[in-house]
Amino acid sequence: MADATYVFDFDSTLVRVETLEVLADIALEGSPDAAAVRAEIARLTDQAMAGELPFGEALRRRLALLPLTRAHVQTLADRILDEGTPSVRKNLAFFRGAADHIVILSGGFREIIAPIAERLGVAPERVLCNDLTYDADGRVTGVDDANPLSHAGGKPQVIKALGLPSPVVMVGDGWTDAEVKQAGAADRFYAYTEIVRRPTVVAVADAEVASMDELLHAEGLTGRWSYPRSRMRILLLETIHPAAVARLEDAGYTVETVKGALGEDELIARIKGVHVLGIRSKTQVTERVLAAADRLMAVAAFCIGTNQIDLAAASDHGVAVFNAPYSNTRSVVELAVGVMITLMRDVPDKSAAMHRGEWNKSATGSRELRGKTLGIVGYGAIGSQLSVLAEGLGMRVIFHDLTERLALGNARRMPSLDALLAESDVVSLHVDGRADNADVMGAAQFAKMKPGALLLNLSRGHIVDVGALAQALGSGRVGGAAVDVFPEEPATNADPFDSPLRGLKNVILTPHIGGSTEEAQEAIGEFAAERLLAYLNRGDTTFCVNLPNVQLAEVSGAHRILHIHRNQPGVLAELNRAVAEAGLNILGQHLKTDERTGYVITDVDRDYDPDAVQTLRGVAGTLRFRMLY
């Protein structure tokens, strides 16, 4: 377990609060001066922790500001277990296993620290802290002046007097913790920044650690095979919803956001050192980008489509790709229904006329949806949901899909696209972005539509020949169109838009907003973030679009080896041979392959030689190797 002696500070290190600030909240509840006193206590705390004020002076001045009683102290002691630092709580096994090598050293108070120490398995004699003094009525009068920890320079003095076995490693967030190393009482000092980051403390530390995981990784202790989350970089482009950012940051990852899309060369320059990339529809993740990505493990498309990502190249690099296939379906469907009604009632032209000052109350060309036939091309998540809503509006629904699909309600499957076009009053396209779907609707298809029928494309820009559509609209063969996606779209909102469809009668043009509702973007952000976390934290590839899908539970009492490889003979045998030669005991194993890639998940016991990792990386055909704790 631990070879060093680890000395931990308490406030903002083992717990996420500053004790005196919380005691102030408790003692000053209802006081008219509460806000001013709290602010002064926080100021004194920051000055002491930054080394700007002697600790003993700051402690006594803070206590003097508070009407503290034994009851107030007990109130905090009763709830302090709920204030444990998140990554400390996650690593209880380390503290309990290394308790004989751990000392808690704090200028705080024994009554508050004792419950946490007991939870961590640290014996009372290894807890060095201040003791409050009380009068006969239970009022706090100060601290024990005989205790060095109540005075400036107390921490180094106490540690030196203990004669702890070397090396001594000090871990804390404040200047008094840094003084332990500066005074020669510790061999190493880590500035602990999970809760608060004090630049003056970080500047004199041997290293900065933002979590217990980072500390364990740096010290080569339990958990060293899991790369610390806070050091894993996630780059999110194209204004991903804040819900995704918050979820990823809450899980301990470092997230960087960029408002717009990046071109290929820009992305290549930014991708180095990035572990996870998040995009929407405009950023192109090409083979060149993937080849330049030295750390990339996953790409998340915060949208439905993935045609902007070279999936084959991603597989060849062992990079998992996720999307959000269902989160914005309702938004797209509602827009489809809205533009159908709008086109059927000739609203675009009547609205334009009104803006020109023309009043035309004629019913000519204005029709109801009820009783009309809707032809849906592509009966997946969006097409099938549109089918249900359209039937609710009284429409007759037919659909065509190359894949066998279950018809919902009274919808009827059509044997061919031509058959669907011949019967439809409205044709709505909902096919995916694969290259084979280019120009699904061209001049030949428009010629087979019912005269005056409407066309909706809220799917992919390249599936419609917009030049042929413009001609069909001009001739009256197509009575109106709503187009949300285009073969070429501006990279940013500041770039101009042009299309042969501009200015045509009864045509609605929208800037790729089918899934752009607040509700949909939040749902997409949450869904894609959860899929990323499932993959990063436990190796789960459910909903991955380019690797075999494997649903996995959390790792419990084991290390997890994640091995992505080319689907070639002998990989599993060689992997298991390497595992056996490393002396590892396999607790569970799962293999799943597709035509291109294999994915092996192996759970092994905890104790083994870290050099075994290098052997496992060398298994023939390895694309990506990762250890999870």
JSON list of C-alpha atoms in Angstrom, two decimals, residues 261-456:
[
{"chain": "A", "resi": 261, "resn": "ALA", "atom": "CA", "xyz": [-16.96, 25.06, -35.53]},
{"chain": "A", "resi": 262, "resn": "LEU", "atom": "CA", "xyz": [-13.29, 24.58, -36.37]},
{"chain": "A", "resi": 263, "resn": "GLY", "atom": "CA", "xyz": [-11.86, 23.92, -39.81]},
{"chain": "A", "resi": 264, "resn": "GLU", "atom": "CA", "xyz": [-9.71, 20.85, -40.38]},
{"chain": "A", "resi": 265, "resn": "ASP", "atom": "CA", "xyz": [-6.36, 22.61, -39.89]},
{"chain": "A", "resi": 266, "resn": "GLU", "atom": "CA", "xyz": [-7.59, 24.50, -36.84]},
{"chain": "A", "resi": 267, "resn": "LEU", "atom": "CA", "xyz": [-8.90, 21.30, -35.30]},
{"chain": "A", "resi": 268, "resn": "ILE", "atom": "CA", "xyz": [-5.64, 19.47, -35.97]},
{"chain": "A", "resi": 269, "resn": "ALA", "atom": "CA", "xyz": [-3.81, 22.23, -34.11]},
{"chain": "A", "resi": 270, "resn": "ARG", "atom": "CA", "xyz": [-6.22, 22.03, -31.16]},
{"chain": "A", "resi": 271, "resn": "ILE", "atom": "CA", "xyz": [-6.71, 18.26, -30.90]},
{"chain": "A", "resi": 272, "resn": "LYS", "atom": "CA", "xyz": [-3.27, 17.38, -29.49]},
{"chain": "A", "resi": 273, "resn": "GLY", "atom": "CA", "xyz": [-3.57, 16.38, -25.85]},
{"chain": "A", "resi": 274, "resn": "VAL", "atom": "CA", "xyz": [-7.39, 16.19, -26.03]},
{"chain": "A", "resi": 275, "resn": "HIS", "atom": "CA", "xyz": [-8.96, 13.02, -24.67]},
{"chain": "A", "resi": 276, "resn": "VAL", "atom": "CA", "xyz": [-12.58, 13.66, -25.71]},
{"chain": "A", "resi": 277, "resn": "LEU", "atom": "CA", "xyz": [-13.96, 15.80, -28.53]},
{"chain": "A", "resi": 278, "resn": "GLY", "atom": "CA", "xyz": [-17.56, 17.04, -28.63]},
{"chain": "A", "resi": 279, "resn": "ILE", "atom": "CA", "xyz": [-19.04, 18.50, -31.82]},
{"chain": "A", "resi": 280, "resn": "ARG", "atom": "CA", "xyz": [-22.35, 19.17, -33.53]},
{"chain": "A", "resi": 281, "resn": "SER", "atom": "CA", "xyz": [-22.99, 19.00, -37.26]},
{"chain": "A", "resi": 282, "resn": "LYS", "atom": "CA", "xyz": [-20.50, 21.44, -38.81]},
{"chain": "A", "resi": 283, "resn": "THR", "atom": "CA", "xyz": [-17.11, 20.25, -37.55]},
{"chain": "A", "resi": 284, "resn": "GLN", "atom": "CA", "xyz": [-15.58, 17.60, -39.80]},
{"chain": "A", "resi": 285, "resn": "VAL", "atom": "CA", "xyz": [-13.60, 14.90, -37.96]},
{"chain": "A", "resi": 286, "resn": "THR", "atom": "CA", "xyz": [-11.49, 13.53, -40.79]},
{"chain": "A", "resi": 287, "resn": "GLU", "atom": "CA", "xyz": [-8.76, 10.90, -41.04]},
{"chain": "A", "resi": 288, "resn": "ARG", "atom": "CA", "xyz": [-6.17, 13.72, -40.81]},
{"chain": "A", "resi": 289, "resn": "VAL", "atom": "CA", "xyz": [-7.75, 14.98, -37.58]},
{"chain": "A", "resi": 290, "resn": "LEU", "atom": "CA", "xyz": [-7.85, 11.51, -36.07]},
{"chain": "A", "resi": 291, "resn": "ALA", "atom": "CA", "xyz": [-4.26, 10.81, -37.07]},
{"chain": "A", "resi": 292, "resn": "ALA", "atom": "CA", "xyz": [-3.16, 14.00, -35.30]},
{"chain": "A", "resi": 293, "resn": "ALA", "atom": "CA", "xyz": [-5.11, 13.19, -32.14]},
{"chain": "A", "resi": 294, "resn": "ASP", "atom": "CA", "xyz": [-2.45, 11.71, -29.86]},
{"chain": "A", "resi": 295, "resn": "ARG", "atom": "CA", "xyz": [-4.69, 11.16, -26.82]},
{"chain": "A", "resi": 296, "resn": "LEU", "atom": "CA", "xyz": [-8.21, 10.97, -28.26]},
{"chain": "A", "resi": 297, "resn": "MET", "atom": "CA", "xyz": [-10.41, 8.24, -26.79]},
{"chain": "A", "resi": 298, "resn": "ALA", "atom": "CA", "xyz": [-13.92, 9.33, -27.82]},
{"chain": "A", "resi": 299, "resn": "VAL", "atom": "CA", "xyz": [-15.87, 11.71, -30.03]},
{"chain": "A", "resi": 300, "resn": "ALA", "atom": "CA", "xyz": [-19.41, 12.75, -29.14]},
{"chain": "A", "resi": 301, "resn": "ALA", "atom": "CA", "xyz": [-21.73, 14.15, -31.80]},
{"chain": "A", "resi": 302, "resn": "PHE", "atom": "CA", "xyz": [-24.23, 16.28, -29.88]},
{"chain": "A", "resi": 303, "resn": "CYS", "atom": "CA", "xyz": [-26.80, 15.72, -32.62]},
{"chain": "A", "resi": 304, "resn": "ILE", "atom": "CA", "xyz": [-28.39, 12.83, -34.49]},
{"chain": "A", "resi": 305, "resn": "GLY", "atom": "CA", "xyz": [-26.07, 12.49, -37.48]},
{"chain": "A", "resi": 306, "resn": "THR", "atom": "CA", "xyz": [-22.51, 11.23, -37.57]},
{"chain": "A", "resi": 307, "resn": "ASN", "atom": "CA", "xyz": [-21.75, 11.65, -41.28]},
{"chain": "A", "resi": 308, "resn": "GLN", "atom": "CA", "xyz": [-19.40, 14.54, -40.35]},
{"chain": "A", "resi": 309, "resn": "ILE", "atom": "CA", "xyz": [-17.12, 11.95, -38.68]},
{"chain": "A", "resi": 310, "resn": "ASP", "atom": "CA", "xyz": [-14.96, 9.43, -40.54]},
{"chain": "A", "resi": 311, "resn": "LEU", "atom": "CA", "xyz": [-16.27, 6.43, -38.62]},
{"chain": "A", "resi": 312, "resn": "ALA", "atom": "CA", "xyz": [-13.99, 3.90, -40.28]},
{"chain": "A", "resi": 313, "resn": "ALA", "atom": "CA", "xyz": [-10.92, 5.96, -39.43]},
{"chain": "A", "resi": 314, "resn": "ALA", "atom": "CA", "xyz": [-12.19, 6.43, -35.87]},
{"chain": "A", "resi": 315, "resn": "SER", "atom": "CA", "xyz": [-12.51, 2.64, -35.52]},
{"chain": "A", "resi": 316, "resn": "ASP", "atom": "CA", "xyz": [-9.00, 2.14, -36.90]},
{"chain": "A", "resi": 317, "resn": "HIS", "atom": "CA", "xyz": [-7.67, 4.52, -34.25]},
{"chain": "A", "resi": 318, "resn": "GLY", "atom": "CA", "xyz": [-9.68, 2.87, -31.46]},
{"chain": "A", "resi": 319, "resn": "VAL", "atom": "CA", "xyz": [-11.74, 6.03, -30.94]},
{"chain": "A", "resi": 320, "resn": "ALA", "atom": "CA", "xyz": [-15.33, 5.47, -29.81]},
{"chain": "A", "resi": 321, "resn": "VAL", "atom": "CA", "xyz": [-18.01, 7.65, -31.42]},
{"chain": "A", "resi": 322, "resn": "PHE", "atom": "CA", "xyz": [-21.33, 8.47, -29.75]},
{"chain": "A", "resi": 323, "resn": "ASN", "atom": "CA", "xyz": [-24.33, 10.49, -30.82]},
{"chain": "A", "resi": 324, "resn": "ALA", "atom": "CA", "xyz": [-27.77, 11.42, -29.50]},
{"chain": "A", "resi": 325, "resn": "PRO", "atom": "CA", "xyz": [-30.14, 9.59, -31.85]},
{"chain": "A", "resi": 326, "resn": "TYR", "atom": "CA", "xyz": [-33.43, 10.31, -30.09]},
{"chain": "A", "resi": 327, "resn": "SER", "atom": "CA", "xyz": [-33.08, 13.45, -27.99]},
{"chain": "A", "resi": 328, "resn": "ASN", "atom": "CA", "xyz": [-34.28, 15.98, -30.58]},
{"chain": "A", "resi": 329, "resn": "THR", "atom": "CA", "xyz": [-36.77, 13.85, -32.51]},
{"chain": "A", "resi": 330, "resn": "ARG", "atom": "CA", "xyz": [-39.78, 15.63, -31.03]},
{"chain": "A", "resi": 331, "resn": "SER", "atom": "CA", "xyz": [-38.41, 19.03, -32.02]},
{"chain": "A", "resi": 332, "resn": "VAL", "atom": "CA", "xyz": [-37.89, 17.95, -35.63]},
{"chain": "A", "resi": 333, "resn": "VAL", "atom": "CA", "xyz": [-41.33, 16.35, -35.79]},
{"chain": "A", "resi": 334, "resn": "GLU", "atom": "CA", "xyz": [-43.06, 19.44, -34.43]},
{"chain": "A", "resi": 335, "resn": "LEU", "atom": "CA", "xyz": [-41.32, 21.64, -37.00]},
{"chain": "A", "resi": 336, "resn": "ALA", "atom": "CA", "xyz": [-42.38, 19.23, -39.75]},
{"chain": "A", "resi": 337, "resn": "VAL", "atom": "CA", "xyz": [-46.01, 19.44, -38.65]},
{"chain": "A", "resi": 338, "resn": "GLY", "atom": "CA", "xyz": [-45.77, 23.21, -38.38]},
{"chain": "A", "resi": 339, "resn": "VAL", "atom": "CA", "xyz": [-44.35, 23.78, -41.85]},
{"chain": "A", "resi": 340, "resn": "MET", "atom": "CA", "xyz": [-46.84, 21.29, -43.36]},
{"chain": "A", "resi": 341, "resn": "ILE", "atom": "CA", "xyz": [-49.73, 23.33, -42.04]},
{"chain": "A", "resi": 342, "resn": "THR", "atom": "CA", "xyz": [-48.04, 26.58, -43.02]},
{"chain": "A", "resi": 343, "resn": "LEU", "atom": "CA", "xyz": [-47.42, 25.43, -46.61]},
{"chain": "A", "resi": 344, "resn": "MET", "atom": "CA", "xyz": [-50.83, 23.85, -47.00]},
{"chain": "A", "resi": 345, "resn": "ARG", "atom": "CA", "xyz": [-52.45, 27.16, -46.01]},
{"chain": "A", "resi": 346, "resn": "ASP", "atom": "CA", "xyz": [-50.14, 29.20, -48.30]},
{"chain": "A", "resi": 347, "resn": "VAL", "atom": "CA", "xyz": [-49.01, 31.20, -45.27]},
{"chain": "A", "resi": 348, "resn": "PRO", "atom": "CA", "xyz": [-45.52, 32.15, -46.58]},
{"chain": "A", "resi": 349, "resn": "ASP", "atom": "CA", "xyz": [-46.92, 34.01, -49.61]},
{"chain": "A", "resi": 350, "resn": "LYS", "atom": "CA", "xyz": [-49.84, 35.56, -47.71]},
{"chain": "A", "resi": 351, "resn": "SER", "atom": "CA", "xyz": [-47.47, 36.75, -44.97]},
{"chain": "A", "resi": 352, "resn": "ALA", "atom": "CA", "xyz": [-45.07, 38.23, -47.54]},
{"chain": "A", "resi": 353, "resn": "ALA", "atom": "CA", "xyz": [-47.97, 40.04, -49.20]},
{"chain": "A", "resi": 354, "resn": "MET", "atom": "CA", "xyz": [-49.10, 41.49, -45.88]},
{"chain": "A", "resi": 355, "resn": "HIS", "atom": "CA", "xyz": [-45.59, 42.82, -45.27]},
{"chain": "A", "resi": 356, "resn": "ARG", "atom": "CA", "xyz": [-45.87, 44.55, -48.66]},
{"chain": "A", "resi": 357, "resn": "GLY", "atom": "CA", "xyz": [-49.16, 46.11, -47.57]},
{"chain": "A", "resi": 358, "resn": "GLU", "atom": "CA", "xyz": [-51.38, 43.78, -49.67]},
{"chain": "A", "resi": 359, "resn": "TRP", "atom": "CA", "xyz": [-54.60, 42.32, -48.25]},
{"chain": "A", "resi": 360, "resn": "ASN", "atom": "CA", "xyz": [-55.61, 39.03, -49.93]},
{"chain": "A", "resi": 361, "resn": "LYS", "atom": "CA", "xyz": [-58.28, 37.12, -47.99]},
{"chain": "A", "resi": 362, "resn": "SER", "atom": "CA", "xyz": [-58.88, 34.56, -50.75]},
{"chain": "A", "resi": 363, "resn": "ALA", "atom": "CA", "xyz": [-59.16, 30.86, -49.81]},
{"chain": "A", "resi": 364, "resn": "THR", "atom": "CA", "xyz": [-57.68, 29.84, -53.16]},
{"chain": "A", "resi": 365, "resn": "GLY", "atom": "CA", "xyz": [-54.76, 27.46, -52.63]},
{"chain": "A", "resi": 366, "resn": "SER", "atom": "CA", "xyz": [-55.41, 27.14, -48.90]},
{"chain": "A", "resi": 367, "resn": "ARG", "atom": "CA", "xyz": [-56.16, 23.56, -47.80]},
{"chain": "A", "resi": 368, "resn": "GLU", "atom": "CA", "xyz": [-56.54, 21.45, -44.67]},
{"chain": "A", "resi": 369, "resn": "LEU", "atom": "CA", "xyz": [-54.20, 18.59, -43.72]},
{"chain": "A", "resi": 370, "resn": "ARG", "atom": "CA", "xyz": [-57.13, 16.41, -42.78]},
{"chain": "A", "resi": 371, "resn": "GLY", "atom": "CA", "xyz": [-57.72, 13.70, -45.36]},
{"chain": "A", "resi": 372, "resn": "LYS", "atom": "CA", "xyz": [-54.45, 14.34, -47.18]},
{"chain": "A", "resi": 373, "resn": "THR", "atom": "CA", "xyz": [-51.78, 11.66, -47.65]},
{"chain": "A", "resi": 374, "resn": "LEU", "atom": "CA", "xyz": [-48.40, 12.07, -46.01]},
{"chain": "A", "resi": 375, "resn": "GLY", "atom": "CA", "xyz": [-45.55, 10.06, -47.53]},
{"chain": "A", "resi": 376, "resn": "ILE", "atom": "CA", "xyz": [-42.65, 9.56, -45.14]},
{"chain": "A", "resi": 377, "resn": "VAL", "atom": "CA", "xyz": [-39.31, 8.56, -46.65]},
{"chain": "A", "resi": 378, "resn": "GLY", "atom": "CA", "xyz": [-37.30, 6.99, -43.82]},
{"chain": "A", "resi": 379, "resn": "TYR", "atom": "CA", "xyz": [-39.36, 5.49, -41.00]},
{"chain": "A", "resi": 380, "resn": "GLY", "atom": "CA", "xyz": [-36.85, 5.68, -38.15]},
{"chain": "A", "resi": 381, "resn": "ALA", "atom": "CA", "xyz": [-37.15, 7.55, -34.85]},
{"chain": "A", "resi": 382, "resn": "ILE", "atom": "CA", "xyz": [-38.30, 10.82, -36.46]},
{"chain": "A", "resi": 383, "resn": "GLY", "atom": "CA", "xyz": [-40.34, 9.41, -39.34]},
{"chain": "A", "resi": 384, "resn": "SER", "atom": "CA", "xyz": [-42.32, 7.02, -37.14]},
{"chain": "A", "resi": 385, "resn": "GLN", "atom": "CA", "xyz": [-43.08, 9.73, -34.56]},
{"chain": "A", "resi": 386, "resn": "LEU", "atom": "CA", "xyz": [-44.22, 12.06, -37.34]},
{"chain": "A", "resi": 387, "resn": "SER", "atom": "CA", "xyz": [-46.45, 9.24, -38.55]},
{"chain": "A", "resi": 388, "resn": "VAL", "atom": "CA", "xyz": [-48.27, 9.09, -35.21]},
{"chain": "A", "resi": 389, "resn": "LEU", "atom": "CA", "xyz": [-48.81, 12.86, -34.97]},
{"chain": "A", "resi": 390, "resn": "ALA", "atom": "CA", "xyz": [-49.94, 13.12, -38.60]},
{"chain": "A", "resi": 391, "resn": "GLU", "atom": "CA", "xyz": [-52.58, 10.41, -38.06]},
{"chain": "A", "resi": 392, "resn": "GLY", "atom": "CA", "xyz": [-53.77, 12.38, -35.04]},
{"chain": "A", "resi": 393, "resn": "LEU", "atom": "CA", "xyz": [-54.35, 15.32, -37.39]},
{"chain": "A", "resi": 394, "resn": "GLY", "atom": "CA", "xyz": [-56.46, 13.16, -39.66]},
{"chain": "A", "resi": 395, "resn": "MET", "atom": "CA", "xyz": [-53.90, 12.41, -42.34]},
{"chain": "A", "resi": 396, "resn": "ARG", "atom": "CA", "xyz": [-53.43, 9.13, -44.16]},
{"chain": "A", "resi": 397, "resn": "VAL", "atom": "CA", "xyz": [-49.81, 7.96, -43.73]},
{"chain": "A", "resi": 398, "resn": "ILE", "atom": "CA", "xyz": [-47.68, 5.86, -46.05]},
{"chain": "A", "resi": 399, "resn": "PHE", "atom": "CA", "xyz": [-43.96, 5.27, -45.72]},
{"chain": "A", "resi": 400, "resn": "HIS", "atom": "CA", "xyz": [-40.96, 3.79, -47.49]},
{"chain": "A", "resi": 401, "resn": "ASP", "atom": "CA", "xyz": [-37.80, 2.51, -45.79]},
{"chain": "A", "resi": 402, "resn": "LEU", "atom": "CA", "xyz": [-35.03, 0.20, -46.98]},
{"chain": "A", "resi": 403, "resn": "THR", "atom": "CA", "xyz": [-35.00, -1.42, -43.52]},
{"chain": "A", "resi": 404, "resn": "GLU", "atom": "CA", "xyz": [-37.87, -3.53, -42.23]},
{"chain": "A", "resi": 405, "resn": "ARG", "atom": "CA", "xyz": [-39.86, -1.28, -39.89]},
{"chain": "A", "resi": 406, "resn": "LEU", "atom": "CA", "xyz": [-42.93, -1.85, -37.77]},
{"chain": "A", "resi": 407, "resn": "ALA", "atom": "CA", "xyz": [-45.80, 0.29, -39.03]},
{"chain": "A", "resi": 408, "resn": "LEU", "atom": "CA", "xyz": [-47.42, 2.36, -36.28]},
{"chain": "A", "resi": 409, "resn": "GLY", "atom": "CA", "xyz": [-51.14, 3.02, -36.17]},
{"chain": "A", "resi": 410, "resn": "ASN", "atom": "CA", "xyz": [-52.70, 2.78, -39.62]},
{"chain": "A", "resi": 411, "resn": "ALA", "atom": "CA", "xyz": [-49.53, 3.67, -41.53]},
{"chain": "A", "resi": 412, "resn": "ARG", "atom": "CA", "xyz": [-48.93, 1.56, -44.62]},
{"chain": "A", "resi": 413, "resn": "ARG", "atom": "CA", "xyz": [-45.59, 0.48, -46.00]},
{"chain": "A", "resi": 414, "resn": "MET", "atom": "CA", "xyz": [-44.96, 1.22, -49.70]},
{"chain": "A", "resi": 415, "resn": "PRO", "atom": "CA", "xyz": [-42.83, -1.15, -51.81]},
{"chain": "A", "resi": 416, "resn": "SER", "atom": "CA", "xyz": [-40.86, 1.63, -53.52]},
{"chain": "A", "resi": 417, "resn": "LEU", "atom": "CA", "xyz": [-40.13, 5.33, -53.42]},
{"chain": "A", "resi": 418, "resn": "ASP", "atom": "CA", "xyz": [-41.88, 5.81, -56.75]},
{"chain": "A", "resi": 419, "resn": "ALA", "atom": "CA", "xyz": [-45.05, 4.23, -55.37]},
{"chain": "A", "resi": 420, "resn": "LEU", "atom": "CA", "xyz": [-44.96, 6.57, -52.37]},
{"chain": "A", "resi": 421, "resn": "LEU", "atom": "CA", "xyz": [-44.41, 9.67, -54.51]},
{"chain": "A", "resi": 422, "resn": "ALA", "atom": "CA", "xyz": [-47.36, 8.84, -56.73]},
{"chain": "A", "resi": 423, "resn": "GLU", "atom": "CA", "xyz": [-49.82, 8.84, -53.80]},
{"chain": "A", "resi": 424, "resn": "SER", "atom": "CA", "xyz": [-48.49, 11.55, -51.48]},
{"chain": "A", "resi": 425, "resn": "ASP", "atom": "CA", "xyz": [-49.89, 15.05, -51.04]},
{"chain": "A", "resi": 426, "resn": "VAL", "atom": "CA", "xyz": [-46.91, 15.80, -48.79]},
{"chain": "A", "resi": 427, "resn": "VAL", "atom": "CA", "xyz": [-43.52, 14.07, -48.96]},
{"chain": "A", "resi": 428, "resn": "SER", "atom": "CA", "xyz": [-41.35, 14.35, -45.86]},
{"chain": "A", "resi": 429, "resn": "LEU", "atom": "CA", "xyz": [-37.74, 13.14, -45.96]},
{"chain": "A", "resi": 430, "resn": "HIS", "atom": "CA", "xyz": [-36.15, 11.57, -42.87]},
{"chain": "A", "resi": 431, "resn": "VAL", "atom": "CA", "xyz": [-33.23, 9.46, -44.09]},
{"chain": "A", "resi": 432, "resn": "ASP", "atom": "CA", "xyz": [-29.71, 9.30, -42.67]},
{"chain": "A", "resi": 433, "resn": "GLY", "atom": "CA", "xyz": [-26.64, 11.05, -44.01]},
{"chain": "A", "resi": 434, "resn": "ARG", "atom": "CA", "xyz": [-24.82, 8.15, -45.65]},
{"chain": "A", "resi": 435, "resn": "ALA", "atom": "CA", "xyz": [-23.26, 8.89, -49.04]},
{"chain": "A", "resi": 436, "resn": "ASP", "atom": "CA", "xyz": [-25.62, 6.44, -50.80]},
{"chain": "A", "resi": 437, "resn": "ASN", "atom": "CA", "xyz": [-28.50, 8.77, -49.99]},
{"chain": "A", "resi": 438, "resn": "ALA", "atom": "CA", "xyz": [-27.14, 11.62, -52.12]},
{"chain": "A", "resi": 439, "resn": "ASP", "atom": "CA", "xyz": [-29.85, 13.05, -54.42]},
{"chain": "A", "resi": 440, "resn": "VAL", "atom": "CA", "xyz": [-32.56, 10.69, -53.24]},
{"chain": "A", "resi": 441, "resn": "MET", "atom": "CA", "xyz": [-34.85, 13.39, -54.59]},
{"chain": "A", "resi": 442, "resn": "GLY", "atom": "CA", "xyz": [-33.81, 14.64, -58.02]},
{"chain": "A", "resi": 443, "resn": "ALA", "atom": "CA", "xyz": [-35.52, 15.66, -61.28]},
{"chain": "A", "resi": 444, "resn": "ALA", "atom": "CA", "xyz": [-36.75, 12.10, -61.96]},
{"chain": "A", "resi": 445, "resn": "GLN", "atom": "CA", "xyz": [-38.37, 11.83, -58.54]},
{"chain": "A", "resi": 446, "resn": "PHE", "atom": "CA", "xyz": [-40.01, 15.28, -58.71]},
{"chain": "A", "resi": 447, "resn": "ALA", "atom": "CA", "xyz": [-41.54, 14.25, -62.04]},
{"chain": "A", "resi": 448, "resn": "LYS", "atom": "CA", "xyz": [-43.21, 11.29, -60.29]},
{"chain": "A", "resi": 449, "resn": "MET", "atom": "CA", "xyz": [-44.78, 13.33, -57.49]},
{"chain": "A", "resi": 450, "resn": "LYS", "atom": "CA", "xyz": [-48.46, 14.27, -57.58]},
{"chain": "A", "resi": 451, "resn": "PRO", "atom": "CA", "xyz": [-48.83, 17.68, -59.26]},
{"chain": "A", "resi": 452, "resn": "GLY", "atom": "CA", "xyz": [-48.83, 20.40, -56.60]},
{"chain": "A", "resi": 453, "resn": "ALA", "atom": "CA", "xyz": [-47.61, 18.11, -53.80]},
{"chain": "A", "resi": 454, "resn": "LEU", "atom": "CA", "xyz": [-45.41, 19.55, -51.06]},
{"chain": "A", "resi": 455, "resn": "LEU", "atom": "CA", "xyz": [-41.85, 18.51, -50.15]},
{"chain": "A", "resi": 456, "resn": "LEU", "atom": "CA", "xyz": [-40.24, 18.73, -46.70]}
]
